[in-house]
PDB file of C-alpha atoms in Angstrom:
ATOM      1  CA  MET A   1    -131.273 -76.520 -34.388  1.00 52.00           C
ATOM      2  CA  ALA A   2    -128.202 -75.755 -36.234  1.00 58.00           C
ATOM      3  CA  ARG A   3    -125.623 -78.417 -36.686  1.00 64.00           C
ATOM      4  CA  GLU A   4    -122.159 -77.774 -35.413  1.00 71.00           C
ATOM      5  CA  ILE A   5    -119.422 -77.017 -38.110  1.00 68.00           C
ATOM      6  CA  LYS A   6    -116.267 -79.276 -38.081  1.00 73.00           C
ATOM      7  CA  ASP A   7    -112.827 -77.626 -38.415  1.00 71.00           C
ATOM      8  CA  HIS A   8    -112.490 -78.582 -42.162  1.00 71.00           C
ATOM      9  CA  GLU A   9    -115.897 -77.164 -43.236  1.00 72.00           C
ATOM     10  CA  LEU A  10    -116.623 -73.660 -44.270  1.00 69.00           C
ATOM     11  CA  ALA A  11    -119.664 -71.963 -43.056  1.00 66.00           C
ATOM     12  CA  SER A  12    -122.764 -71.966 -45.156  1.00 71.00           C
ATOM     13  CA  PRO A  13    -124.468 -68.674 -45.743  1.00 70.00           C
ATOM     14  CA  VAL A  14    -127.696 -70.631 -44.689  1.00 74.00           C
ATOM     15  CA  ASP A  15    -126.469 -72.019 -41.541  1.00 65.00           C
ATOM     16  CA  LEU A  16    -128.273 -70.783 -38.467  1.00 64.00           C
ATOM     17  CA  PRO A  17    -126.581 -69.584 -35.522  1.00 63.00           C
ATOM     18  CA  GLY A  18    -126.186 -71.971 -32.583  1.00 66.00           C
ATOM     19  CA  GLU A  19    -128.552 -70.063 -30.358  1.00 70.00           C
ATOM     20  CA  PRO A  20    -131.844 -68.694 -31.570  1.00 67.00           C
ATOM     21  CA  VAL A  21    -132.276 -64.886 -31.139  1.00 64.00           C
ATOM     22  CA  GLU A  22    -135.005 -64.079 -28.904  1.00 72.00           C
ATOM     23  CA  ARG A  23    -135.021 -60.603 -28.412  1.00 78.00           C
ATOM     24  CA  GLY A  24    -138.105 -58.651 -29.426  1.00 80.00           C
ATOM     25  CA  ASP A  25    -141.497 -59.862 -30.188  1.00 86.00           C
ATOM     26  CA  PRO A  26    -142.029 -61.125 -33.754  1.00 83.00           C
ATOM     27  CA  LEU A  27    -145.616 -60.379 -34.008  1.00 91.00           C
ATOM     28  CA  ALA A  28    -145.013 -56.784 -33.170  1.00 92.00           C
ATOM     29  CA  TRP A  29    -142.173 -56.514 -35.752  1.00 90.00           C
ATOM     30  CA  THR A  30    -144.558 -57.902 -38.351  1.00 93.00           C
ATOM     31  CA  ALA A  31    -147.359 -55.637 -37.530  1.00 96.00           C
ATOM     32  CA  VAL A  32    -145.154 -52.484 -37.416  1.00 96.00           C
ATOM     33  CA  THR A  33    -143.804 -53.508 -41.014  1.00 96.00           C
ATOM     34  CA  ILE A  34    -147.012 -54.118 -42.404  1.00 97.00           C
ATOM     35  CA  ILE A  35    -148.340 -50.900 -40.945  1.00 98.00           C
ATOM     36  CA  VAL A  36    -145.135 -48.742 -42.318  1.00 97.00           C
ATOM     37  CA  ALA A  37    -145.760 -50.483 -45.766  1.00 96.00           C
ATOM     38  CA  ALA A  38    -149.388 -49.493 -45.885  1.00 95.00           C
ATOM     39  CA  LEU A  39    -148.780 -46.057 -44.905  1.00 95.00           C
ATOM     40  CA  VAL A  40    -146.068 -45.531 -47.512  1.00 93.00           C
ATOM     41  CA  LEU A  41    -148.460 -46.949 -50.145  1.00 91.00           C
ATOM     42  CA  LEU A  42    -151.324 -44.838 -49.105  1.00 91.00           C
ATOM     43  CA  PHE A  43    -149.253 -41.574 -49.204  1.00 92.00           C
ATOM     44  CA  ALA A  44    -147.078 -42.316 -52.343  1.00 90.00           C
ATOM     45  CA  ASN A  45    -149.387 -44.333 -54.254  1.00 90.00           C
ATOM     46  CA  ALA A  46    -152.841 -42.412 -54.179  1.00 91.00           C
ATOM     47  CA  GLY A  47    -153.209 -42.369 -57.798  1.00 88.00           C
ATOM     48  CA  THR A  48    -153.524 -46.066 -57.935  1.00 89.00           C
ATOM     49  CA  LEU A  49    -156.039 -45.939 -55.128  1.00 91.00           C
ATOM     50  CA  SER A  50    -158.102 -43.404 -57.036  1.00 92.00           C
ATOM     51  CA  ALA A  51    -157.974 -45.679 -60.047  1.00 92.00           C
ATOM     52  CA  TRP A  52    -158.944 -48.638 -58.166  1.00 94.00           C
ATOM     53  CA  VAL A  53    -161.953 -46.985 -56.663  1.00 95.00           C
ATOM     54  CA  ASP A  54    -163.023 -45.745 -59.998  1.00 94.00           C
ATOM     55  CA  GLU A  55    -162.999 -49.257 -61.356  1.00 96.00           C
ATOM     56  CA  LYS A  56    -165.608 -50.316 -59.076  1.00 95.00           C
ATOM     57  CA  PRO A  57    -169.255 -50.640 -60.053  1.00 96.00           C
ATOM     58  CA  VAL A  58    -171.239 -47.351 -59.524  1.00 95.00           C
ATOM     59  CA  THR A  59    -173.198 -47.024 -56.446  1.00 96.00           C
ATOM     60  CA  GLN A  60    -173.606 -44.308 -53.930  1.00 96.00           C
ATOM     61  CA  ALA A  61    -170.942 -45.590 -51.712  1.00 96.00           C
ATOM     62  CA  GLN A  62    -168.586 -45.932 -54.586  1.00 96.00           C
ATOM     63  CA  GLN A  63    -169.384 -42.180 -55.731  1.00 96.00           C
ATOM     64  CA  GLN A  64    -168.526 -41.258 -52.074  1.00 97.00           C
ATOM     65  CA  ALA A  65    -165.223 -43.259 -52.067  1.00 96.00           C
ATOM     66  CA  SER A  66    -164.357 -42.024 -55.588  1.00 96.00           C
ATOM     67  CA  GLY A  67    -164.541 -38.351 -54.351  1.00 96.00           C
ATOM     68  CA  LEU A  68    -162.462 -38.994 -51.128  1.00 96.00           C
ATOM     69  CA  ALA A  69    -159.980 -41.008 -53.285  1.00 95.00           C
ATOM     70  CA  SER A  70    -159.785 -38.207 -55.737  1.00 95.00           C
ATOM     71  CA  GLY A  71    -159.412 -35.492 -53.090  1.00 96.00           C
ATOM     72  CA  TRP A  72    -156.676 -37.577 -51.426  1.00 94.00           C
ATOM     73  CA  LYS A  73    -154.804 -38.204 -54.779  1.00 93.00           C
ATOM     74  CA  ASP A  74    -154.778 -34.243 -55.251  1.00 95.00           C
ATOM     75  CA  MET A  75    -153.536 -33.566 -51.855  1.00 95.00           C
ATOM     76  CA  MET A  76    -150.627 -36.077 -52.065  1.00 93.00           C
ATOM     77  CA  ALA A  77    -149.957 -34.532 -55.670  1.00 92.00           C
ATOM     78  CA  ALA A  78    -149.793 -31.019 -53.910  1.00 95.00           C
ATOM     79  CA  THR A  79    -147.301 -32.105 -51.452  1.00 94.00           C
ATOM     80  CA  GLY A  80    -145.103 -33.907 -54.143  1.00 93.00           C
ATOM     81  CA  LEU A  81    -145.265 -37.373 -52.662  1.00 91.00           C
ATOM     82  CA  THR A  82    -146.715 -39.020 -55.774  1.00 89.00           C
ATOM     83  CA  ALA A  83    -144.031 -37.544 -58.161  1.00 91.00           C
ATOM     84  CA  PRO A  84    -141.848 -40.862 -57.912  1.00 90.00           C
ATOM     85  CA  ARG A  85    -144.800 -43.023 -58.855  1.00 87.00           C
ATOM     86  CA  LYS A  86    -145.611 -40.672 -61.702  1.00 88.00           C
ATOM     87  CA  ALA A  87    -142.258 -40.659 -62.975  1.00 93.00           C
ATOM     88  CA  LEU A  88    -141.894 -44.542 -62.751  1.00 91.00           C
ATOM     89  CA  HIS A  89    -145.323 -44.852 -64.282  1.00 89.00           C
ATOM     90  CA  ALA A  90    -144.545 -42.466 -67.180  1.00 93.00           C
ATOM     91  CA  ARG A  91    -141.031 -44.393 -67.763  1.00 96.00           C
ATOM     92  CA  TRP A  92    -142.969 -47.745 -67.717  1.00 93.00           C
ATOM     93  CA  LYS A  93    -145.518 -46.345 -70.551  1.00 92.00           C
ATOM     94  CA  LYS A  94    -142.514 -45.248 -72.609  1.00 92.00           C
ATOM     95  CA  LEU A  95    -140.939 -48.839 -72.342  1.00 91.00           C
ATOM     96  CA  GLN A  96    -144.425 -50.385 -73.050  1.00 88.00           C
ATOM     97  CA  ALA A  97    -144.701 -48.164 -76.289  1.00 87.00           C
ATOM     98  CA  ALA A  98    -141.282 -49.322 -77.704  1.00 87.00           C
ATOM     99  CA  ARG A  99    -141.196 -51.071 -80.780  1.00 83.00           C
ATOM    100  CA  PHE A 100    -138.416 -53.430 -82.307  1.00 80.00           C
ATOM    101  CA  GLY A 101    -137.888 -53.631 -85.859  1.00 77.00           C
ATOM    102  CA  ASP A 102    -141.035 -53.210 -88.087  1.00 79.00           C
ATOM    103  CA  GLU A 103    -143.542 -54.235 -85.241  1.00 75.00           C
ATOM    104  CA  ALA A 104    -146.641 -52.442 -85.449  1.00 74.00           C
ATOM    105  CA  PRO A 105    -148.026 -50.375 -82.498  1.00 72.00           C
ATOM    106  CA  GLY A 106    -150.165 -52.890 -80.208  1.00 66.00           C
ATOM    107  CA  GLY A 107    -147.640 -55.541 -80.797  1.00 55.00           C
ATOM    108  CA  THR A 108    -149.099 -57.015 -84.017  1.00 55.00           C
ATOM    109  CA  GLN A 109    -147.597 -57.113 -87.457  1.00 51.00           C
TER     110      GLN A 109
END
């Protein structure tokens, strides 16, 4: 329950409103948010999914999953959905390779 603000006080950004907001279903909102996030990652981050599957121990199921993930990655790349991740990853690798002063590659001197 929120406390009442006196005349001489300023409202705090963390004060809750006097009445709780009770419209909508919080469980439905959470479920929709998780589903949307999962779909965005599935479509835009297909390269990471493929790399994750390829890291698993080799079994018959892993081989099938690797083929599916590779096909999915190629399909998403063909549509251009993986371009933002690819550009961000390339930039990260450039920053990772940056050296300061006489620092040797790999971070050792």
